[in-house]
XYZ file of C-alpha atoms in Angstrom:
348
model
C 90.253 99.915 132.948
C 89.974 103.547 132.631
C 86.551 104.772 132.261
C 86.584 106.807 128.692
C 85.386 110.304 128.195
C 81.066 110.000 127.195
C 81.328 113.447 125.649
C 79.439 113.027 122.294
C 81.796 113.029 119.462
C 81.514 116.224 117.183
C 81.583 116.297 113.250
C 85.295 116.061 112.130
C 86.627 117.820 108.773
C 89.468 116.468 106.770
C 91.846 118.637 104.781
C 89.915 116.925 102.176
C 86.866 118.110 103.213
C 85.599 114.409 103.912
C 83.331 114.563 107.191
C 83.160 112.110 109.285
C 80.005 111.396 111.034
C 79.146 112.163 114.683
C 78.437 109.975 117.008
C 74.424 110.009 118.095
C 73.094 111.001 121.574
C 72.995 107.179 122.882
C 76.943 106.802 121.901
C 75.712 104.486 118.330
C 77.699 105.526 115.428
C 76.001 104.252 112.044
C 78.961 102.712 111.048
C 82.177 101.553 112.902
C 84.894 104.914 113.444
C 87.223 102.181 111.496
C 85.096 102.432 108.370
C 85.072 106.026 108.553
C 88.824 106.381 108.628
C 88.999 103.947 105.669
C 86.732 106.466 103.843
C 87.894 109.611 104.813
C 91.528 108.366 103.189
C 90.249 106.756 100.430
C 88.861 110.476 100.314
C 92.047 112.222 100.695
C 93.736 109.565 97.627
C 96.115 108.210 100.401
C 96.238 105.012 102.528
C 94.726 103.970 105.836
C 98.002 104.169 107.911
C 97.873 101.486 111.189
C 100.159 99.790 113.267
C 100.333 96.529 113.724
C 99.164 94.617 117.295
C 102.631 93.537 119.012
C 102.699 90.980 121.554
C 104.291 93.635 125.250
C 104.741 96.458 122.808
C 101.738 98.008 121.619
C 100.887 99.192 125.280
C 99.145 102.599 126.171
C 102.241 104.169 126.071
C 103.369 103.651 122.848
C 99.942 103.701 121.231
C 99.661 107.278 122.500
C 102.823 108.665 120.881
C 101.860 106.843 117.209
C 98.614 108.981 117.454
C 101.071 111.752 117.272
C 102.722 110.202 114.064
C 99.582 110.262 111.638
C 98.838 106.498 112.381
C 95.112 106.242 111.748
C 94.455 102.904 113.644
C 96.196 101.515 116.351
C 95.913 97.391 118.291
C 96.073 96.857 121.736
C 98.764 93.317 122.134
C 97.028 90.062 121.429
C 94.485 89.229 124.141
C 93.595 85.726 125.483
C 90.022 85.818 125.022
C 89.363 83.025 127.447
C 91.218 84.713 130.194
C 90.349 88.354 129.275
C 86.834 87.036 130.768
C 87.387 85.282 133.506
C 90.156 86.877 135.211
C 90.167 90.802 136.380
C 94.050 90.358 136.948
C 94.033 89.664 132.834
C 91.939 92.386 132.299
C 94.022 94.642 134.071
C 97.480 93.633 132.890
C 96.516 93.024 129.287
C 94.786 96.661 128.602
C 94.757 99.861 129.834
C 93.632 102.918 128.635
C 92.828 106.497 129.340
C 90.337 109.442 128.579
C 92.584 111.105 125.702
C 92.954 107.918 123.668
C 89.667 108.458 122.626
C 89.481 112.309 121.914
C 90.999 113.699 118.337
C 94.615 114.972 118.653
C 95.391 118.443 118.465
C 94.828 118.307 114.860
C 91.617 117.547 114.522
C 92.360 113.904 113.442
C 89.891 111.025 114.535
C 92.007 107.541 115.039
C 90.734 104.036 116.234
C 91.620 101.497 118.870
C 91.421 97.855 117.883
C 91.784 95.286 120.610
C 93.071 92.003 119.283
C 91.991 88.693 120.584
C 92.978 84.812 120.279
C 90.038 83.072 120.441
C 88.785 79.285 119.290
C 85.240 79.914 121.097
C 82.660 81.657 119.512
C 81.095 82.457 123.077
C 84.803 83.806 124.545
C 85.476 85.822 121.603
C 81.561 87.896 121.671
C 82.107 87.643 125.267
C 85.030 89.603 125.906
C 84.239 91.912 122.740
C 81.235 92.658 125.052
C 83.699 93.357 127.903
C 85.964 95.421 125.964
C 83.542 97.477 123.912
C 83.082 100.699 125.490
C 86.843 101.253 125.418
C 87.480 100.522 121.909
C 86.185 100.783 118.304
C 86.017 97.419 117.462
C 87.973 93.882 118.000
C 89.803 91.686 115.691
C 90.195 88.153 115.697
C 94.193 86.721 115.256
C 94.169 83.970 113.021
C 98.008 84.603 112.024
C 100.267 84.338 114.898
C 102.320 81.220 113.662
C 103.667 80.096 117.058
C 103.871 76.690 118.230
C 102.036 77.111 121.372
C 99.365 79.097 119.631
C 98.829 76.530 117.178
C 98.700 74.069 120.290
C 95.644 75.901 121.353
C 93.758 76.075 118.744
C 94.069 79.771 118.073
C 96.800 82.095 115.822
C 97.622 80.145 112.347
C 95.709 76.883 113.434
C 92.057 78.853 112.176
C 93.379 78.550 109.236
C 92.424 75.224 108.512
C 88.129 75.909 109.580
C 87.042 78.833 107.311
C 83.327 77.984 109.389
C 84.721 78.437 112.364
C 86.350 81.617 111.883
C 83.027 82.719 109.967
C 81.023 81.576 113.689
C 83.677 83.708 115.518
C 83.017 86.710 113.369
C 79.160 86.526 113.730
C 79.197 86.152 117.226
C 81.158 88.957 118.084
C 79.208 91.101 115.707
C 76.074 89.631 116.992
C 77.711 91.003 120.742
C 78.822 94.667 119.264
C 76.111 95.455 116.910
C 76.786 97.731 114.289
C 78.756 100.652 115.750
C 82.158 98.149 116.588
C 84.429 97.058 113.805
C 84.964 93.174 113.681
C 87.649 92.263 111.813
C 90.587 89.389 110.634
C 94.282 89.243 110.271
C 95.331 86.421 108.703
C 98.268 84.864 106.648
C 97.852 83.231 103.277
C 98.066 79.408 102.314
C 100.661 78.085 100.297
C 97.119 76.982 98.007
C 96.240 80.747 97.619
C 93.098 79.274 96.553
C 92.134 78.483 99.959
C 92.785 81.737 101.130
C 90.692 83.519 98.086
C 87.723 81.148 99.678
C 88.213 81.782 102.990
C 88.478 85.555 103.031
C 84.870 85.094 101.068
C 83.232 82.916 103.740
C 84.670 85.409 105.942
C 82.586 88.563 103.885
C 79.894 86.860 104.333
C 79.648 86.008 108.109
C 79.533 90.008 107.818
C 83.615 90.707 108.527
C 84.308 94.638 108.577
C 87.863 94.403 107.478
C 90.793 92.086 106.898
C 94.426 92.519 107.001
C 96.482 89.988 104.817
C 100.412 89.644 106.440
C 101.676 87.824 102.809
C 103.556 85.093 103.956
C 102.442 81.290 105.327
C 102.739 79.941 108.629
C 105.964 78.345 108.047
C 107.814 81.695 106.509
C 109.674 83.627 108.597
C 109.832 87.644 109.015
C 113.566 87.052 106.725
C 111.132 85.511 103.676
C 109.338 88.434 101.239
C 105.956 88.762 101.394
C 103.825 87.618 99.089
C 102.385 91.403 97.511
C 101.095 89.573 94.665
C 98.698 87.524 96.465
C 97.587 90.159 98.410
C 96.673 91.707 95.557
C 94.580 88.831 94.814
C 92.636 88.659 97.860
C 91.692 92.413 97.400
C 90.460 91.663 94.397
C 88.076 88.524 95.787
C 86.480 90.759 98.504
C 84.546 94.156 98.513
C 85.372 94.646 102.156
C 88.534 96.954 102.883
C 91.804 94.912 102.974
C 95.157 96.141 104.598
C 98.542 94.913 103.477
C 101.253 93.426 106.324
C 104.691 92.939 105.995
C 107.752 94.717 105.014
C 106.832 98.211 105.652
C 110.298 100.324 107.421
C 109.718 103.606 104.942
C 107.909 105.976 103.968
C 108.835 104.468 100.006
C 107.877 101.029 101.383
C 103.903 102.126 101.814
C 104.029 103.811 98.410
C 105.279 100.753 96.637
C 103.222 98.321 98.578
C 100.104 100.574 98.135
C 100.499 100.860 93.970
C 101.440 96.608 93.953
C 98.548 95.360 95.751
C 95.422 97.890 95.653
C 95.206 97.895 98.903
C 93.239 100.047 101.118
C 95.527 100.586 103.759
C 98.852 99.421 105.399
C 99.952 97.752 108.657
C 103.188 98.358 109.846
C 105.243 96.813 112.942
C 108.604 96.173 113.248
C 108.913 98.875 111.459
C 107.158 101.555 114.220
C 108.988 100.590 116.537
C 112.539 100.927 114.961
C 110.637 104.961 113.839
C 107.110 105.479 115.216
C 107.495 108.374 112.732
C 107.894 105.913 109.574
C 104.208 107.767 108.611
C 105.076 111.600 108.705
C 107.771 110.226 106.420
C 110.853 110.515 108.708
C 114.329 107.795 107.766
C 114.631 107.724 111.552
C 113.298 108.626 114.915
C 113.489 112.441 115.412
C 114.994 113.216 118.769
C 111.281 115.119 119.719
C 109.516 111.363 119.134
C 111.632 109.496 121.641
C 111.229 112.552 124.004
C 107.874 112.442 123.662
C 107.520 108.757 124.232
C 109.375 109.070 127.365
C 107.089 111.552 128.573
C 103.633 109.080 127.925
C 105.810 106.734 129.456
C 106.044 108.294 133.174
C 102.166 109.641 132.347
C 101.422 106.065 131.698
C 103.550 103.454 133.850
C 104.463 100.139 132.213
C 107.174 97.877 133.276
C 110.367 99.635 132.620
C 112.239 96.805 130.650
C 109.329 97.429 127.719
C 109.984 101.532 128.218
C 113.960 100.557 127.527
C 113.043 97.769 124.696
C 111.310 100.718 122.765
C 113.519 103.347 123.800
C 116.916 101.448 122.693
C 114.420 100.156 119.487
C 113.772 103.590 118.638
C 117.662 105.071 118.775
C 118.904 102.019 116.995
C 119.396 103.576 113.031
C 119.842 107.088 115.139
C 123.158 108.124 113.493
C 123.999 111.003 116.890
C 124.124 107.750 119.168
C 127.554 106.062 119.427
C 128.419 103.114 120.319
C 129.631 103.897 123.957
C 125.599 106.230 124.072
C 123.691 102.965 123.287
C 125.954 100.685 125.832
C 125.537 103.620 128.552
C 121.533 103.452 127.375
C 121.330 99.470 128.067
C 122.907 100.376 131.368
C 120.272 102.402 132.462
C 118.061 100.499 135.971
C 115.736 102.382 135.720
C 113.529 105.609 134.671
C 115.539 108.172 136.610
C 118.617 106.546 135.118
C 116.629 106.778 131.559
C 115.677 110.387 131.574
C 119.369 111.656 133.220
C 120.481 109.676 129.683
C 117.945 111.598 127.247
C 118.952 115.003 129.340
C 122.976 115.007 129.361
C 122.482 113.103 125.839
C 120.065 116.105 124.199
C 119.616 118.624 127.046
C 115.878 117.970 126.849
């Protein structure tokens, strides 16, 4: 892992005027930079903007260019916490980062970097919270992913079923943090909402920062609506912030999700990748974005099958790229072959 910048964070001013606090001399915030975020837009009358944690895709990369694209928050991919801490190959394939991730853009703005675990193990999860701390602003726990060989393992969907255990997770990790790191849930919602309403509350209890709700059950697939009316009911059970999944491709999307549920914020992620600039309130990718995700890409190597995923992702609603453009794009071997594309395509 990179090591990240020490330089002691200054006071930030929104347009708003909302300040967000410094961090102190010994690097301890008084609350988690999460928190912060969630109040300096409740401050500004607007949502918390985030993007969701996607299994290959939310690498450094990618992550860097959505800073760019007023997302507030962004996930590393889900982590294994079990291998996370005992393997250094793990560690070393499943995050990196760099200095700049963790400075304010050019803008001024403050964001946060969540890293997202699987865990089943109370001791795996604090443990490689522990590990990952000094690189991030907190750690959230999946209990969503619906998979079968999640479910197999205890982890994703299947922590659905032991509120406690969830609740033993939480505490441990913020037992391992302490009270500058944000520990929070995703989750999806039982077919008994009533479960759900209980289970977010053991969850504020155990001392949970945040929670995002993706409104659909473990069986529903991405093609089934979410369920905006029960997330509205789970905001209303819990005092904690709550962010809304699911179903977010517009601008329009986050105002009507936003004014149905109550929500605090929203958490895009299909969505971003199809237009990382779905927040500045663009109906496409501009031509500048994929540029300038080309250009973290060869500043920050991944493998070049994810750089071409995203790239042909982002150009896919693009109404300038033919037919013939998007075959030549899925032609491309490799990064030379990728930027020649973007230059005879756009003379960039």
């Amino acid at each position: 892992m990179s090591q990240i910048c020490r330089r002691t964070m200054q006071p930030i001013e929104s347009e708003s005027g909302h300040r967000i606090a410094p961090t102190s001399a010994d690097g301890v915030m008084q609350k988690p930079r999460v928190i912060q975020l969630f109040e300096a837009a409740k401050a500004e009358r607007r949502p918390l903007q985030v993007c969701a944690p996607m299994v290959r895709y939310s690498k450094l990369p990618f992550r860097m260019l959505l800073r760019e694209c007023d997302v507030d928050v962004t996930y590393t991919p889900m982590i294994l916490a079990h291998e996370f801490i005992r393997s250094q190959v793990a560690r070393d394939s499943d995050f990196t980062t760099c200095p700049a991730e963790r400075e304010p853009t050019s803008d001024g703005r403050q964001h946060a970097l969540i890293a997202q675990f699987a865990a089943s193990n109370p001791e795996d999860f604090a443990r490689a919270a522990e590990l990952i701390a000094p690189w991030v602003d907190g750690v959230d726990l999946n209990c969503g992913c619906p998979q079968s060989w999640a479910i197999k393992e205890g982890i994703g969907c299947s922590l659905m079923e032991d509120p406690e255990l969830v609740a033993s997770l939480v505490r441990a990790a913020k037992a391992s943090l302490g009270p500058g790191k944000s520990v929070s849930c995703k989750i999806r919602i039982h077919k008994d909402l009533s479960q759900t309403v209980r289970w977010v509350r053991v969850l504020e209890e155990a001392g949970v920062d945040f929670i995002t709700v993706h409104g659909r059950t473990r069986s529903q697939r991405s093609s089934t609506p979410p369920d905006f009316a029960a997330i509205k009911s789970l905001k209303q059970s819990v005092c904690v912030p709550v962010l809304a999944n699911g179903d977010i491709y517009a601008a329009e999307d986050v105002k009507r999700i936003v004014s149905m549920t109550g929500v605090d914020g929203v958490m895009a992620a299909r969505g971003m990748l199809e237009n990382p600039a779905l927040f500045v309130g663009h109906d496409t990718t501009p031509v500048d974005c994929a540029r300038r995700f080309l250009e973290h890409a060869v500043r920050y190597p991944i493998p070049f099958q994810l750089v071409l995923h995203h790239f042909a992702e982002m150009t896919v609603r693009m109404p300038s790229v033919t037919k013939k453009e998007r075959q030549q794009l899925m032609d491309c071997r490799d990064l030379i072959d990728l930027i020649d594309f973007v230059e005879d395509k756009w003379r960039l």
